[in-house]
Coordinates of C-alpha atoms in Angstrom, one line a residue:
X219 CA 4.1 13.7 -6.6
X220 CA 7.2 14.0 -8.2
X221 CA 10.1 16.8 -7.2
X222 CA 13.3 16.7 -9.7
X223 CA 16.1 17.9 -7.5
X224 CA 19.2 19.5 -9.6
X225 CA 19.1 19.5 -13.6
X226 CA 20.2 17.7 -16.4
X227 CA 21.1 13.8 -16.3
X228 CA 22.4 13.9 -12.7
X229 CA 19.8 15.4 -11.1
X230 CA 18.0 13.7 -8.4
X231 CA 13.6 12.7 -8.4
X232 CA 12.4 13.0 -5.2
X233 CA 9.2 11.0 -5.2
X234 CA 6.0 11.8 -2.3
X235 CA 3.7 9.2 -1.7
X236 CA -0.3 9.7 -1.7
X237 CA -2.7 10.7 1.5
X238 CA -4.0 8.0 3.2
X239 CA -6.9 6.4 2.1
X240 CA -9.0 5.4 5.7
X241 CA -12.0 6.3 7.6
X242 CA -13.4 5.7 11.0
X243 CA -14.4 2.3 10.2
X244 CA -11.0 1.4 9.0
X245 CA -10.6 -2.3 10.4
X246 CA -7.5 -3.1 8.0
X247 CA -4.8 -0.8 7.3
X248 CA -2.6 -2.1 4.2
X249 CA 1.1 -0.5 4.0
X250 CA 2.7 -0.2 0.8
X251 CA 6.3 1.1 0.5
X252 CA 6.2 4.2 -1.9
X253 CA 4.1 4.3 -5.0
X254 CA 6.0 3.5 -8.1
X255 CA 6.7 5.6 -11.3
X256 CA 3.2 4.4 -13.1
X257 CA 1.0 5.5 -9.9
X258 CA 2.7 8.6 -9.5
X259 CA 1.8 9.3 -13.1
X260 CA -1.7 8.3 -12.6
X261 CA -2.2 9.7 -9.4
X262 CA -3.7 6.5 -7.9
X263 CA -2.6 3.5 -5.9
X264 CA -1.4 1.1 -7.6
X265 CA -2.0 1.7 -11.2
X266 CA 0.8 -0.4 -12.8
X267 CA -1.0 -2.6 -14.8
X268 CA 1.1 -5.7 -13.9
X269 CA 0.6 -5.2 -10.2
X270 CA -1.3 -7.8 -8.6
X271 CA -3.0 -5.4 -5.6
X272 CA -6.4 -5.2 -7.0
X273 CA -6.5 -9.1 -8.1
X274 CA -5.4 -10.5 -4.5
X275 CA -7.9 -8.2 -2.8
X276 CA -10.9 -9.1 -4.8
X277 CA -11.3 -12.7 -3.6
X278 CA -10.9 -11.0 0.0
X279 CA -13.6 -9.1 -0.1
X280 CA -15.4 -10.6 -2.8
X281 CA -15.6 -7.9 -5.0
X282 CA -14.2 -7.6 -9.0
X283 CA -11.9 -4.9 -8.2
X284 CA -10.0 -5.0 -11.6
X285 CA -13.5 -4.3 -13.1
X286 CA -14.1 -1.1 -11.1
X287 CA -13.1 2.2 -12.2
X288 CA -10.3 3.9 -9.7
X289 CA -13.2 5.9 -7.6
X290 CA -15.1 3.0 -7.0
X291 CA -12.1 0.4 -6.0
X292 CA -11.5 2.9 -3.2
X293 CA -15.1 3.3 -2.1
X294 CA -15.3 -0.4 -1.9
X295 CA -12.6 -1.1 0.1
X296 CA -13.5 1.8 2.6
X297 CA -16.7 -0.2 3.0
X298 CA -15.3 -3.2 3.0
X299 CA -13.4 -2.1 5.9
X300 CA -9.7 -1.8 4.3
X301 CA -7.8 1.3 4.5
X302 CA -4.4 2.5 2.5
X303 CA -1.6 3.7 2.9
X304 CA 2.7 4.1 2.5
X305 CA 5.8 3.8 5.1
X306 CA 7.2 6.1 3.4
X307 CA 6.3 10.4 3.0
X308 CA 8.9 10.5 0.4
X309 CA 12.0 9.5 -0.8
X310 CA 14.4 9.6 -4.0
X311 CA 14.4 7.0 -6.2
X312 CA 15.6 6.5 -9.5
X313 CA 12.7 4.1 -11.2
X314 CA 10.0 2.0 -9.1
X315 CA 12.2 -0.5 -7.4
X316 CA 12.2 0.0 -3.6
X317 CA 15.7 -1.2 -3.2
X318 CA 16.5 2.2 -5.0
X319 CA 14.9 4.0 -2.2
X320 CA 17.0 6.7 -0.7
X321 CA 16.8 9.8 1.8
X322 CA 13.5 8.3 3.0
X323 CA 11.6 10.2 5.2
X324 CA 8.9 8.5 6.9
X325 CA 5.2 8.7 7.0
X326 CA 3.6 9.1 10.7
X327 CA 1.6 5.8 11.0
X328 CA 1.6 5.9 14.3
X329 CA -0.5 8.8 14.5
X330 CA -2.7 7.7 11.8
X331 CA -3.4 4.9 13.7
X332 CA -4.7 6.6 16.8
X333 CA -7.5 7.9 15.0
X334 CA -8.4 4.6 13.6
X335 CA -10.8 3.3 16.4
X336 CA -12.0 0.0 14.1
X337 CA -8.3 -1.0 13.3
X338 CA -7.7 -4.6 14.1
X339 CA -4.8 -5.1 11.8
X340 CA -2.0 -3.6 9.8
X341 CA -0.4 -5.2 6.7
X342 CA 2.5 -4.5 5.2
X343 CA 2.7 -5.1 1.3
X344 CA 6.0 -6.8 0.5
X345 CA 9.0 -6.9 2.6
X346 CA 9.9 -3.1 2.0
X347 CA 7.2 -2.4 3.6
X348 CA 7.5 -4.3 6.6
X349 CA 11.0 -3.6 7.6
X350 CA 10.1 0.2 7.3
X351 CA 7.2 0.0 8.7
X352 CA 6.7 -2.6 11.6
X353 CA 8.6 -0.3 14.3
X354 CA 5.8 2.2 13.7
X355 CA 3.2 0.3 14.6
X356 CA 2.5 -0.7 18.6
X357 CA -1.2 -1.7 20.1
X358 CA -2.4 -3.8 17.2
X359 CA -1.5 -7.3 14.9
X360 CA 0.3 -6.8 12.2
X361 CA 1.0 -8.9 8.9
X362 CA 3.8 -9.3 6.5
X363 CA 2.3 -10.0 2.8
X364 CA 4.0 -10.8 -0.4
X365 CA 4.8 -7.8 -2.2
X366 CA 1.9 -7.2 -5.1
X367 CA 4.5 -5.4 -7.3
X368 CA 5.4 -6.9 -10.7
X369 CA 8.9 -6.8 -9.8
X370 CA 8.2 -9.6 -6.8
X371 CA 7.7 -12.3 -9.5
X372 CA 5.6 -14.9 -7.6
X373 CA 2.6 -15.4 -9.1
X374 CA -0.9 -14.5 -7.7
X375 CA -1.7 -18.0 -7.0
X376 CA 1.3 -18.4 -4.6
X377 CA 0.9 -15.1 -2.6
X378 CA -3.2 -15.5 -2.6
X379 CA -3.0 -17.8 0.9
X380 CA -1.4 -14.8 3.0
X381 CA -3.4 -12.3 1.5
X382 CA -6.6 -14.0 1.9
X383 CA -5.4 -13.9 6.1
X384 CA -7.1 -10.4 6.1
X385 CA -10.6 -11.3 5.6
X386 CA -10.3 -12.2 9.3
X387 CA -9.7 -9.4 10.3
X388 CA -12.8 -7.7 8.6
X389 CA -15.5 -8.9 10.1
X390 CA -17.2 -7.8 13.0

């Protein structure tokens, strides 16, 4: 969701991330920062085109993810065992970048967590991410990943090794 705070030029976009996307079998819970400007428009996770999410998950799980529509991509990673979610509840923030983020307020992972009997592991996309988010979490391991975002301009094949690290975690 997006709030516009004020009017004309100056005003201010406060930006809301998305409900988590978990379930009791959650074993891996994946941090992202705040959704950017194109999945805020598209009310989905990751939605940029460029970002490299759904490609360094497939080979994870062993699923085509790119090749699924929206629904499905979520309904196979709750199976798979991999939950979503965002540090941050909201924030303002001109653009996508999350060095732009301001007046963050924070989502309760913690809490979240607690009803997450299965979770093994949480893993924070990109570095945002993980110095937001790495105080919140006590009681399980957690994992810094390279940032999917088109903006972090290493290349899939480089960031593939640390992302491959959850398929560890998923298996019983």
């Amino acid at each position: 969701m997006v709030e516009r705070l004020g009017s004309g030029p100056g005003g201010v976009t406060r930006k809301t991330s998305f409900p988590p996307v978990v379930d009791v079998s959650t074993r891996v819970l994946i941090l992202g920062s705040l959704p950017g400007d194109a999945s805020l428009a598209a009310g989905r996770y990751y939605a940029h085109p460029q970002n490299q999410f759904w490609r360094l998950l497939s080979p994870v799980i062993g699923v085509d993810l790119p090749a699924l529509p929206y629904d499905a991509r979520l309904t196979t990673l709750r199976a798979a065992g991999i939950g979503l979610w965002d540090v941050v509840a909201s924030a303002t923030r001109p653009g996508s970048s999350d060095a732009a983020i301001r007046d963050a307020t924070a989502n309760d992972v913690a809490a979240l967590i607690a009803t997450l009997p299965a979770l093994r592991l949480v893993a924070f996309n990109g570095g945002t991410a993980w110095k937001a988010g790495r105080t919140m979490v006590q009681g399980v391991e957690t994992l810094a990943l390279p940032s999917s975002s088109p903006l972090h301009t290493v290349g899939v094949a480089a960031k593939q090794p640390a992302w491959d690290a959850i398929a560890a975690y998923l298996t019983v």
